Coordinates of C-alpha atoms in Angstrom, one line a residue:
Chain H
M1 CA 12.3 -33.7 -0.9
A2 CA 10.8 -30.3 -1.0
E3 CA 6.9 -30.3 -0.3
G4 CA 4.2 -28.4 -0.7
L5 CA 1.6 -26.9 -3.5
R6 CA 3.2 -26.7 -6.8
V7 CA 1.7 -24.0 -9.1
V8 CA 1.5 -25.2 -12.6
A9 CA -0.5 -22.5 -14.2
P10 CA -0.5 -19.1 -12.2
G11 CA -3.8 -17.7 -13.1
I12 CA -3.9 -13.7 -14.0
T13 CA -2.9 -12.0 -10.7
S14 CA -2.3 -14.6 -8.1
T15 CA -0.4 -13.4 -4.7
L16 CA 0.2 -14.7 -1.2
Q17 CA -1.5 -12.0 1.2
D18 CA -2.2 -11.6 4.7
A19 CA -3.2 -8.6 6.7
G20 CA -0.8 -6.4 5.7
R21 CA 1.9 -4.4 7.0
Q22 CA 1.4 -1.8 9.6
G23 CA 3.4 0.6 10.9
Y24 CA 5.8 1.4 8.0
L25 CA 3.8 3.8 6.0
R26 CA 6.1 6.7 7.6
Y27 CA 9.2 4.6 5.3
G28 CA 7.1 4.7 2.3
I29 CA 5.8 1.0 2.6
S30 CA 2.6 0.4 1.2
G31 CA 0.0 -1.3 3.8
S32 CA -0.6 -4.4 1.1
G33 CA -2.6 -7.3 2.6
A34 CA -6.0 -8.9 1.3
M35 CA -7.8 -6.3 -0.9
D36 CA -11.1 -7.6 1.5
P37 CA -10.2 -8.6 5.2
D38 CA -13.0 -10.3 5.8
L39 CA -12.5 -13.0 2.9
L40 CA -9.1 -13.6 4.3
A41 CA -10.5 -14.3 7.8
L42 CA -13.5 -16.4 6.1
A43 CA -11.3 -18.6 3.9
N44 CA -8.9 -19.3 7.2
A45 CA -11.7 -20.0 9.8
L46 CA -13.2 -22.4 7.0
V47 CA -9.6 -24.3 7.7
G48 CA -9.2 -23.5 11.1
N49 CA -6.2 -21.3 11.0
L50 CA -5.8 -18.0 12.7
L51 CA -7.5 -15.4 10.5
D52 CA -4.5 -13.5 9.3
T53 CA -2.6 -16.2 8.0
A54 CA -1.6 -15.9 4.5
V55 CA -3.9 -16.8 1.6
I56 CA -3.5 -17.1 -2.3
E57 CA -5.6 -14.0 -3.1
M58 CA -6.5 -14.4 -7.1
A59 CA -8.2 -12.0 -9.3
M60 CA -10.2 -12.7 -12.7
V61 CA -8.3 -16.2 -13.5
G62 CA -7.4 -18.5 -10.4
P63 CA -4.3 -20.7 -10.1
T64 CA -4.2 -24.7 -11.2
L65 CA -2.3 -26.3 -8.4
V66 CA -1.3 -29.9 -8.0
C67 CA -0.7 -31.0 -4.1
E68 CA 2.7 -32.4 -3.6
V69 CA 2.4 -33.2 0.2
E70 CA 0.7 -36.4 1.7
S71 CA -2.5 -34.0 2.2
C72 CA -4.1 -30.7 3.1
R73 CA -7.3 -28.9 3.7
I74 CA -7.8 -25.9 1.5
A75 CA -11.1 -23.3 0.9
L76 CA -11.9 -20.6 -1.2
A77 CA -13.9 -17.5 -0.3
G78 CA -15.2 -15.1 -2.4
A79 CA -16.4 -14.4 -5.8
P80 CA -17.9 -17.4 -7.2
F81 CA -15.0 -18.9 -9.2
A82 CA -15.3 -22.1 -10.9
M83 CA -13.3 -24.3 -9.0
S84 CA -12.4 -28.2 -9.6
L85 CA -10.7 -31.1 -8.0
N86 CA -9.6 -33.9 -10.6
G87 CA -12.1 -32.7 -12.7
R88 CA -14.9 -33.1 -9.9
I89 CA -16.7 -29.4 -9.5
L90 CA -16.0 -28.0 -5.9
D91 CA -18.0 -25.5 -3.7
S92 CA -16.5 -22.3 -2.5
F93 CA -16.9 -21.3 1.3
T94 CA -16.4 -25.2 2.1
A95 CA -13.2 -26.9 3.4
H96 CA -11.9 -29.7 1.0
D97 CA -9.3 -32.1 1.6
L98 CA -6.7 -32.6 -1.3
R99 CA -4.4 -36.0 -1.6
R100 CA -0.8 -35.9 -3.3
G101 CA -1.5 -35.9 -6.7
D102 CA -4.5 -34.1 -6.8
R103 CA -5.3 -31.1 -9.4
L104 CA -6.9 -28.2 -8.2
I105 CA -8.2 -25.7 -11.1
L106 CA -9.5 -22.3 -10.4
G107 CA -11.4 -20.8 -13.5
A108 CA -13.1 -17.5 -13.6
P109 CA -15.9 -16.4 -11.4
R110 CA -19.4 -16.0 -12.9
Q111 CA -19.4 -12.9 -11.1
G112 CA -17.1 -10.4 -9.0
L113 CA -13.4 -10.3 -9.3
R114 CA -11.4 -12.0 -6.6
A115 CA -11.5 -14.4 -4.2
C116 CA -8.8 -16.1 -1.0
L117 CA -7.5 -19.6 -1.2
A118 CA -6.5 -20.7 2.3
V119 CA -4.7 -23.6 3.5
T120 CA -4.4 -25.6 6.7
G121 CA -1.4 -24.5 8.2
G122 CA -0.9 -21.5 6.1
F123 CA 2.3 -21.1 3.8
A124 CA 5.9 -21.9 5.5
V125 CA 7.3 -18.5 3.8
A126 CA 9.4 -16.1 5.4
P127 CA 7.5 -12.8 6.2
M128 CA 9.3 -9.4 5.3
L129 CA 8.7 -6.4 7.5
A130 CA 6.5 -8.6 9.4
S131 CA 4.2 -9.4 6.9
V132 CA 3.8 -12.4 3.9
S133 CA 1.9 -10.3 1.7
T134 CA 3.6 -9.6 -1.8
H135 CA 4.3 -6.0 -2.9
T136 CA 5.5 -6.7 -6.6
R137 CA 6.6 -3.2 -7.2
T138 CA 9.2 -3.0 -4.4
R139 CA 9.7 -6.7 -4.4
L140 CA 8.2 -7.6 -1.3
G141 CA 6.7 -10.8 0.6
G142 CA 5.4 -13.9 -1.3
L143 CA 8.1 -15.8 -2.7
D144 CA 11.0 -13.4 -3.7
G145 CA 8.4 -10.6 -3.8
N146 CA 6.8 -12.2 -7.2
P147 CA 2.9 -12.9 -8.0
L148 CA 2.8 -16.5 -8.4
A149 CA 4.6 -18.5 -11.3
A150 CA 4.3 -21.5 -13.0
G151 CA 6.7 -24.0 -11.4
D152 CA 6.7 -22.4 -8.0
L153 CA 6.6 -24.7 -4.8
L154 CA 4.6 -23.1 -2.2
P155 CA 5.7 -24.8 1.1
L156 CA 3.2 -25.2 3.8
G157 CA 2.9 -24.9 7.4
A158 CA 2.1 -27.5 10.0
P159 CA -1.4 -28.8 9.2
K160 CA -4.1 -29.2 12.1
F161 CA -6.5 -30.9 11.0
S162 CA -10.1 -30.8 12.5
D163 CA -12.4 -33.7 12.8
R164 CA -14.6 -32.8 9.7
P165 CA -14.4 -29.8 6.8
L166 CA -16.4 -26.9 7.5
T167 CA -18.8 -25.1 5.3
L168 CA -20.4 -21.7 5.7
P169 CA -24.2 -22.5 4.7
P170 CA -25.1 -20.6 1.4
L171 CA -27.5 -18.4 3.4
H172 CA -24.8 -17.0 5.3
R173 CA -22.6 -16.3 2.0
P174 CA -21.2 -12.6 1.4
R175 CA -23.6 -11.5 -1.6
L176 CA -22.0 -9.0 -4.3
G177 CA -23.0 -5.7 -5.2
G178 CA -24.4 -3.0 -3.4
P179 CA -23.4 1.1 -2.7
I180 CA -19.9 2.3 -2.4
R181 CA -20.3 4.7 0.3
V182 CA -17.6 7.5 0.9
V183 CA -16.6 10.2 3.8
L184 CA -16.3 13.5 1.6
G185 CA -12.7 15.0 2.2
P186 CA -9.6 15.6 3.1
Q187 CA -9.5 17.7 -0.1
A188 CA -13.4 18.5 -1.1
D189 CA -12.8 22.2 -0.9
S190 CA -10.3 21.6 -3.8
F191 CA -13.2 21.1 -6.0
T192 CA -16.5 23.2 -7.0
E193 CA -19.9 22.4 -5.7
E194 CA -20.8 21.4 -9.4
G195 CA -17.9 18.9 -9.2
L196 CA -19.1 17.5 -5.6
R197 CA -22.9 16.9 -7.3
T198 CA -21.0 15.1 -10.4
F199 CA -19.2 12.8 -8.1
L200 CA -22.1 11.9 -5.8
S201 CA -24.4 11.5 -8.5
V202 CA -22.7 10.0 -11.8
P203 CA -22.2 6.4 -12.1
Y204 CA -18.3 6.0 -12.8
T205 CA -17.1 2.9 -14.9
L206 CA -14.1 1.1 -13.4
T207 CA -11.6 1.0 -16.5
A208 CA -9.0 -2.0 -17.5
R209 CA -6.4 0.1 -15.3
A210 CA -7.5 -1.6 -12.0
D211 CA -5.2 -3.7 -9.9
R212 CA -4.0 -3.8 -6.4
M213 CA -2.8 -0.5 -6.3
G214 CA -5.7 1.3 -7.2
C215 CA -8.6 1.8 -9.8
H216 CA -8.9 4.3 -12.3
L217 CA -12.5 5.6 -13.1
D218 CA -14.0 6.7 -16.4
G219 CA -16.8 9.1 -16.4
P220 CA -18.1 12.8 -16.6
P221 CA -15.0 15.1 -15.4
I222 CA -14.7 16.4 -11.8
A223 CA -14.3 20.3 -11.7
H224 CA -11.5 21.5 -9.6
A225 CA -11.9 24.6 -7.7
D226 CA -8.2 25.8 -8.1
G227 CA -5.7 23.7 -9.9
F228 CA -5.1 20.2 -9.0
N229 CA -1.3 20.2 -7.7
I230 CA -1.3 20.1 -4.1
V231 CA 1.8 19.6 -2.0
S232 CA 2.1 15.6 -1.3
D233 CA 0.5 14.2 2.1
G234 CA -0.8 11.3 2.8
I235 CA -2.7 8.8 1.1
V236 CA -5.0 6.0 2.9
N237 CA -6.4 2.7 1.8
G238 CA -9.7 4.0 -0.3
S239 CA -8.3 7.2 -0.9
I240 CA -10.0 8.9 -4.0
Q241 CA -7.5 11.2 -6.1
V242 CA -8.7 13.2 -8.8
P243 CA -6.1 14.0 -11.2
G244 CA -6.0 17.1 -13.7
H245 CA -8.1 15.1 -16.3
G246 CA -10.9 15.3 -13.5
R247 CA -11.4 11.4 -13.5
P248 CA -10.9 9.8 -10.1
L249 CA -8.7 7.2 -9.0
I250 CA -9.1 5.0 -6.3
L251 CA -5.9 4.1 -4.4
L252 CA -6.0 0.7 -2.7
A253 CA -4.0 -1.8 -0.4
D254 CA -0.7 -1.7 -2.9
R255 CA -1.0 2.5 -3.1
H256 CA 1.9 4.6 -2.9
T257 CA 2.2 6.1 0.9
T258 CA 1.9 9.7 -0.4
G259 CA 0.6 11.5 -3.2
G260 CA 0.3 15.4 -4.8
Y261 CA -3.4 15.1 -6.1
P262 CA -6.2 16.7 -4.2
K263 CA -8.5 14.0 -2.5
I264 CA -11.8 14.2 -3.0
A265 CA -13.2 11.5 -0.8
T266 CA -12.4 8.5 1.1
V267 CA -14.3 5.0 0.7
I268 CA -15.5 3.6 3.7
T269 CA -13.6 0.8 5.4
A270 CA -17.1 -1.3 5.3
D271 CA -17.1 -0.9 1.7
L272 CA -13.6 -1.7 0.9
G273 CA -13.9 -5.6 0.2
R274 CA -17.0 -4.9 -1.8
L275 CA -15.2 -2.2 -4.0
A276 CA -12.7 -5.2 -4.6
Q277 CA -15.1 -7.1 -6.4
V278 CA -16.3 -4.7 -8.8
R279 CA -14.9 -5.7 -12.6
P280 CA -13.8 -3.6 -15.3
G281 CA -16.4 -2.3 -17.4
E282 CA -19.0 -2.3 -14.3
T283 CA -20.2 1.0 -12.9
I284 CA -20.1 2.6 -9.2
V285 CA -22.0 5.3 -7.7
F286 CA -20.4 6.9 -5.0
E287 CA -22.8 7.8 -1.9
A288 CA -21.7 10.3 0.8
V289 CA -21.7 9.2 5.0
T290 CA -20.6 10.8 7.7
V291 CA -17.3 9.6 9.9
E292 CA -19.8 8.5 12.5
E293 CA -22.0 6.7 9.9
A294 CA -18.9 4.9 8.6
Q295 CA -17.9 3.9 11.7
S296 CA -21.0 2.4 12.8
L297 CA -21.1 0.7 9.4
A298 CA -17.7 -0.9 10.1
R299 CA -18.7 -2.3 13.7
G300 CA -21.8 -4.0 11.8
A301 CA -19.5 -5.4 9.2
R302 CA -17.5 -6.6 11.7
R303 CA -20.5 -8.5 13.7
T304 CA -21.5 -9.6 10.3
L305 CA -18.4 -11.3 10.3
A306 CA -18.7 -12.6 13.5
A307 CA -22.1 -14.1 12.8
R308 CA -20.3 -16.1 9.5
R309 CA -17.5 -17.7 11.9
A310 CA -20.3 -18.7 14.2
A311 CA -22.6 -19.9 11.4
L312 CA -19.7 -22.4 10.0
V313 CA -20.8 -26.2 10.4
P314 CA -19.2 -29.4 9.4
A315 CA -19.8 -29.9 5.7
G316 CA -22.7 -32.5 5.0
G317 CA -21.1 -34.8 2.2
A318 CA -21.5 -35.4 -1.4
E319 CA -25.5 -35.5 -1.4
L320 CA -25.3 -32.0 0.0
D321 CA -22.6 -30.6 -2.3
S322 CA -24.7 -32.1 -5.5
A323 CA -28.1 -30.8 -4.2
F324 CA -26.2 -27.2 -3.6
L325 CA -24.5 -27.4 -7.1
L326 CA -27.6 -28.6 -8.8
S327 CA -29.1 -25.2 -7.5
C328 CA -26.4 -23.0 -8.5
N329 CA -27.0 -24.5 -12.3
L330 CA -30.5 -23.7 -12.0
I331 CA -29.7 -20.2 -11.3
G332 CA -26.6 -19.6 -13.3
G333 CA -25.9 -22.5 -16.2
V334 CA -23.4 -25.1 -15.7
I335 CA -19.7 -23.8 -16.1
S336 CA -17.1 -26.3 -16.6
A337 CA -14.0 -25.3 -14.6
G338 CA -11.7 -26.9 -17.0
A339 CA -13.2 -25.1 -19.7
L340 CA -12.0 -21.8 -18.1
E341 CA -8.5 -23.0 -17.2
P342 CA -6.0 -20.5 -18.8
A343 CA -3.7 -22.3 -21.7
A344 CA -0.6 -23.0 -19.5
Chain W
M1 CA -12.9 29.4 18.9
S2 CA -9.7 30.8 17.7
D3 CA -7.8 29.4 14.9
P4 CA -5.9 26.6 16.4
G5 CA -2.9 26.6 13.9
Y6 CA -4.0 23.4 12.2
R7 CA -6.8 22.3 10.6
L8 CA -8.2 18.7 10.9
L9 CA -9.2 16.7 7.7
D10 CA -11.1 13.2 8.0
C11 CA -9.5 10.6 5.7
G12 CA -12.5 8.2 6.1
D13 CA -13.3 6.7 9.1
R14 CA -10.2 5.3 10.5
A15 CA -7.5 8.2 9.8
M16 CA -7.2 12.0 10.0
T17 CA -4.7 14.8 8.3
V18 CA -3.8 17.3 10.4
E19 CA -2.8 20.2 8.3
L20 CA -0.4 22.6 9.3
G21 CA 0.0 24.7 6.0
K22 CA -0.3 23.9 2.2
T23 CA 3.3 25.0 1.0
V24 CA 6.9 23.3 1.4
D25 CA 8.3 25.2 4.4
P26 CA 11.0 24.4 6.7
T27 CA 9.0 26.1 9.7
V28 CA 5.5 24.2 9.0
N29 CA 7.6 20.9 8.2
A30 CA 9.6 21.1 11.8
Q31 CA 6.1 21.8 13.3
V32 CA 5.1 18.5 11.6
I33 CA 7.9 16.2 13.0
A34 CA 7.5 18.0 16.6
L35 CA 3.7 17.0 16.9
D36 CA 4.5 13.5 15.2
A37 CA 7.2 13.0 18.0
A38 CA 4.7 14.4 20.6
L39 CA 1.9 12.2 19.4
R40 CA 3.9 8.9 19.3
G41 CA 5.3 9.6 22.5
A42 CA 1.8 9.9 24.1
G43 CA 1.7 5.9 23.6
R44 CA -2.2 6.3 23.3
S45 CA -3.5 2.8 22.4
G46 CA -5.8 3.3 19.3
L47 CA -3.2 5.5 17.5
L48 CA -1.9 3.2 15.1
E49 CA 0.5 5.3 12.8
T50 CA 1.7 8.4 11.7
V51 CA 3.1 9.5 8.8
P52 CA 4.7 12.7 8.5
T53 CA 4.9 14.6 5.4
Y54 CA 5.9 18.4 4.2
R55 CA 2.9 20.0 5.8
S56 CA 0.5 17.7 7.6
L57 CA 0.5 14.8 9.7
L58 CA -1.3 11.7 8.6
V59 CA -3.2 9.8 12.0
L60 CA -4.1 6.4 11.6
Y61 CA -6.3 5.0 14.5
D62 CA -8.6 2.4 15.7
P63 CA -12.1 4.1 16.5
D64 CA -13.0 1.3 18.8
L65 CA -9.9 1.8 20.8
L66 CA -9.7 5.9 20.4
T67 CA -13.0 7.6 19.2
R68 CA -12.6 10.7 17.0
A69 CA -13.4 12.8 19.6
D70 CA -10.5 11.6 22.1
L71 CA -8.5 12.2 18.8
V72 CA -9.0 15.6 18.5
A73 CA -8.4 16.2 22.2
L74 CA -5.2 14.6 22.2
I75 CA -4.0 16.9 19.2
S76 CA -5.0 19.7 20.9
A77 CA -3.3 18.8 24.1
H78 CA -0.2 18.2 22.3
W79 CA -0.6 21.7 20.2
P80 CA 1.6 23.7 20.0
P81 CA 4.5 21.0 20.2
P82 CA 7.3 22.0 22.2
D83 CA 9.9 24.3 19.8
G84 CA 12.8 22.5 20.3
S85 CA 11.4 18.7 20.1
A86 CA 12.0 19.1 15.9
Q87 CA 15.6 20.0 16.0
A88 CA 17.6 17.1 14.6
L89 CA 19.5 14.9 16.4
R90 CA 21.6 13.1 13.8
R91 CA 23.2 13.5 10.8
W92 CA 23.7 10.9 7.9
R93 CA 27.0 11.3 6.0
V94 CA 25.9 9.7 2.5
P95 CA 28.8 9.0 -0.1
V96 CA 28.0 9.8 -3.8
H97 CA 29.6 9.3 -7.1
Y98 CA 28.7 12.5 -8.9
G99 CA 28.3 12.7 -12.8
G100 CA 29.4 10.4 -15.6
E101 CA 27.1 7.4 -15.9
H102 CA 26.0 7.8 -12.3
G103 CA 24.7 11.2 -13.1
A104 CA 23.4 11.7 -16.4
D105 CA 21.7 15.1 -16.1
L106 CA 24.7 16.7 -14.3
A107 CA 26.4 18.2 -17.2
D108 CA 23.2 19.9 -18.7
L109 CA 22.3 20.8 -15.1
A110 CA 25.5 22.5 -14.8
G111 CA 25.4 24.4 -18.2
G112 CA 22.1 25.7 -17.3
A113 CA 23.0 27.0 -14.1
G114 CA 25.9 28.5 -15.8
L115 CA 28.6 26.5 -13.8
S116 CA 31.0 24.1 -13.7
P117 CA 29.9 20.3 -13.1
E118 CA 32.6 20.7 -10.3
E119 CA 30.8 23.5 -8.9
V120 CA 27.4 22.1 -8.9
I121 CA 28.9 19.2 -7.1
A122 CA 30.6 21.5 -4.3
L123 CA 27.4 23.1 -3.9
H124 CA 25.5 19.9 -3.4
S125 CA 27.9 18.1 -1.1
N126 CA 29.1 21.2 1.1
R127 CA 25.9 21.5 3.3
D128 CA 23.0 19.9 5.3
Y129 CA 20.0 19.1 4.2
R130 CA 16.9 18.3 6.3
V131 CA 14.7 14.9 5.7
Y132 CA 11.2 16.6 4.8
M133 CA 9.8 13.4 4.4
I134 CA 10.1 9.5 3.4
G135 CA 7.4 8.5 0.5
F136 CA 6.8 8.0 -3.2
A137 CA 8.4 4.5 -2.9
P138 CA 10.3 2.9 0.6
G139 CA 13.0 4.8 1.7
F140 CA 12.9 7.7 -0.9
A141 CA 13.8 10.6 1.0
Y142 CA 12.9 14.3 0.2
L143 CA 15.2 16.7 1.2
G144 CA 15.1 20.3 2.0
G145 CA 18.0 23.2 1.9
L146 CA 19.2 23.2 -1.9
D147 CA 21.3 25.9 -2.9
P148 CA 19.0 28.1 -5.1
R149 CA 22.1 28.4 -7.8
I150 CA 21.3 24.6 -8.6
H151 CA 17.5 24.5 -8.5
A152 CA 16.3 22.8 -11.8
S153 CA 13.0 22.3 -13.0
R154 CA 11.9 18.5 -13.6
R155 CA 12.3 16.8 -17.1
T156 CA 9.5 17.7 -19.2
D157 CA 9.8 13.7 -20.3
P158 CA 10.0 11.3 -16.8
R159 CA 12.5 8.4 -17.4
P160 CA 10.2 5.3 -16.5
K161 CA 13.4 4.1 -14.8
T162 CA 16.1 5.3 -12.8
P163 CA 19.1 3.7 -11.5
A164 CA 18.8 2.7 -7.8
G165 CA 20.1 4.8 -5.4
S166 CA 20.1 7.9 -7.6
V167 CA 20.7 11.5 -6.0
S168 CA 18.6 14.0 -8.0
I169 CA 17.2 17.4 -8.0
G170 CA 13.5 18.4 -8.8
G171 CA 12.8 21.8 -8.7
N172 CA 14.1 23.4 -5.3
Q173 CA 14.7 20.0 -3.7
T174 CA 17.0 17.3 -3.7
G175 CA 16.4 13.6 -2.9
V176 CA 17.8 9.8 -2.4
S177 CA 16.4 7.0 -3.9
P178 CA 16.3 3.7 -2.6
P179 CA 18.0 0.6 -4.2
L180 CA 14.8 0.4 -6.5
E181 CA 14.6 1.3 -10.1
L182 CA 11.8 4.1 -9.8
P183 CA 10.0 6.2 -12.4
S184 CA 11.1 10.0 -12.1
G185 CA 11.4 13.2 -13.8
W186 CA 14.0 14.5 -11.7
Q187 CA 17.7 15.6 -12.7
L188 CA 20.2 12.6 -11.9
I189 CA 23.2 14.0 -10.4
G190 CA 24.9 11.0 -8.6
R191 CA 24.5 7.8 -7.2
T192 CA 24.9 6.7 -3.4
P193 CA 26.2 2.9 -2.7
A194 CA 24.1 3.3 0.5
R195 CA 21.0 1.3 0.6
S196 CA 18.4 3.7 2.1
Y197 CA 15.9 0.5 2.4
D198 CA 16.6 -3.2 2.8
P199 CA 13.9 -5.3 4.0
A200 CA 16.7 -8.2 4.5
R201 CA 19.1 -5.8 6.9
A202 CA 18.3 -5.5 10.3
E203 CA 17.6 -2.0 10.5
P204 CA 15.6 -1.8 7.2
F205 CA 15.7 1.8 6.9
L206 CA 18.6 4.5 7.5
F207 CA 16.5 7.9 7.0
T208 CA 13.6 9.0 8.9
A209 CA 11.9 12.5 8.8
G210 CA 13.9 14.9 10.6
D211 CA 17.3 13.8 10.1
L212 CA 20.0 15.6 8.4
I213 CA 22.0 14.4 5.7
R214 CA 25.1 15.6 4.1
F215 CA 26.7 14.1 0.8
D216 CA 30.7 13.3 0.7
P217 CA 31.5 12.8 -3.0
I218 CA 33.7 9.9 -3.6
G219 CA 35.5 8.2 -6.9
R220 CA 34.1 5.5 -9.1
A221 CA 36.8 2.7 -7.3
E222 CA 35.1 3.6 -3.9
F223 CA 31.6 3.4 -5.4
D224 CA 32.1 -0.1 -6.4
A225 CA 33.7 -1.2 -3.1
L226 CA 31.1 0.5 -0.9
S227 CA 28.2 -1.3 -3.2
E228 CA 29.7 -4.4 -2.5
A229 CA 30.0 -3.8 1.0
A230 CA 26.2 -2.7 1.3
R231 CA 25.0 -5.5 -0.3
A232 CA 26.5 -7.4 1.9
G233 CA 24.2 -5.7 4.5
E234 CA 27.1 -3.0 5.9
T235 CA 25.1 0.5 6.3
V236 CA 27.8 2.3 4.1
A237 CA 26.5 5.7 5.5
T238 CA 28.0 6.8 8.9
L239 CA 25.6 8.2 11.4
E240 CA 26.7 11.3 13.1
R241 CA 25.1 12.1 16.8
I242 CA 24.4 16.0 17.0
D243 CA 24.4 17.4 21.0
G244 CA 21.8 19.5 21.3

């Protein structure tokens, strides 16, 4: 009989993602992959996987899963989603063991938007174009190119348990918020000076039209210098297009590979993960940096990730968990994962 | 420094666009394809991916393996790319069933051009097109070389979904869709049973920028038979080598 993790409720958009596809942009294939590669790495590190093993990436409301294998180990990294196992509240950034029949409920995050759930051994799903990453519009990756759906059974790879579940101590966990920095261009000269000033000074609000492909922003229009059609050229993860209406559109992991609107700037690599946590209704202020600064910030972000991996320690058991939960409750108030479960 | 013939535009901290022009122009596109071949041939570590488009080449790089300054020098060292290197080495013969339910706009387009549908088919099928770029969707081929008599403006009312494998005309270009139902404002004149993109096939993509394509009109029965063969993994389109 087939075994794995059974999806009871899929959440809002939960997809399998790994590090994405490389080398296919020239054929019109999106890169896809986890919206925050550091969370992919951390979730996997917590369960002892290779860092680019596929995970479940969730947004806004996570899935409800039932363990249909003898046992497996899971860990959640990212926004503080309410998470419970058979009704007991679980800490994120900590590995937990599931037994057959256990019910894992992911609710909504107190803040932020996305998280990655890793399982020891990963998911036994055949890669398409060298990746398991789901790209729903072209039906690539995941289970037949689809997001998780109620009833799906996610087969697991061979588990390799380490002795004790690991945890990332709270001090080392990523914090949400902070600037979204950009490198101006490639078509910054398609905008007036006034337009560039607007772009770099005014807060822009993330609209409800925001997904893995890109996010539409609302705010004062940015003035084009001479029209808003260019002959299509290549788009990268983080490219900020400004269509005719003057409001920016940030293109992300699941973007088209080419496009015909001028691109005012590009979000720097080090801030793409932070951008993935901005919710509709929240605002962004863009800050310009040079290419050299952006590259140095990316190196800094990699050092931070390495330091976090080095800070992983065996989880301290129930006492420490409750102490930590108590401290969370004092700050954030009690949130019941069950109460946030979507109506299945 | 004298004008090198291109502009380098940073696209964040891991990519750069080499802009060779601002318009759709066969000469510029040939240079893009030649530069793409030259850079890929250089085999430099840290050069991750290249994306040739109409008028520019997007280069993705890993700054820890290839610094921005080294990339700038690498591009300069390969400029100008050798003239002959953009010459097409292969031609695809692509079967198309024109008109009827497979080419919803053929009759209108012919009427607008003062031609019969048969004349449009003859003008469209009887020549070589150049693949300018693949983009917008997996395997969607933008083709240059359309006869001016059948240029046709885009629909004012784009369709949210067009049939898989559509062959269409948008302005002075023609294109071939992958086996996906894409949104499009281009005029639909036919459909090919060939799957320009099939991730389950050993060779997932048929066309690449720089290839030539020639369309061969087929009837409905042949379309159905070839569609079945294509679904079973056959290429259906045939490849001809061109001797330089």
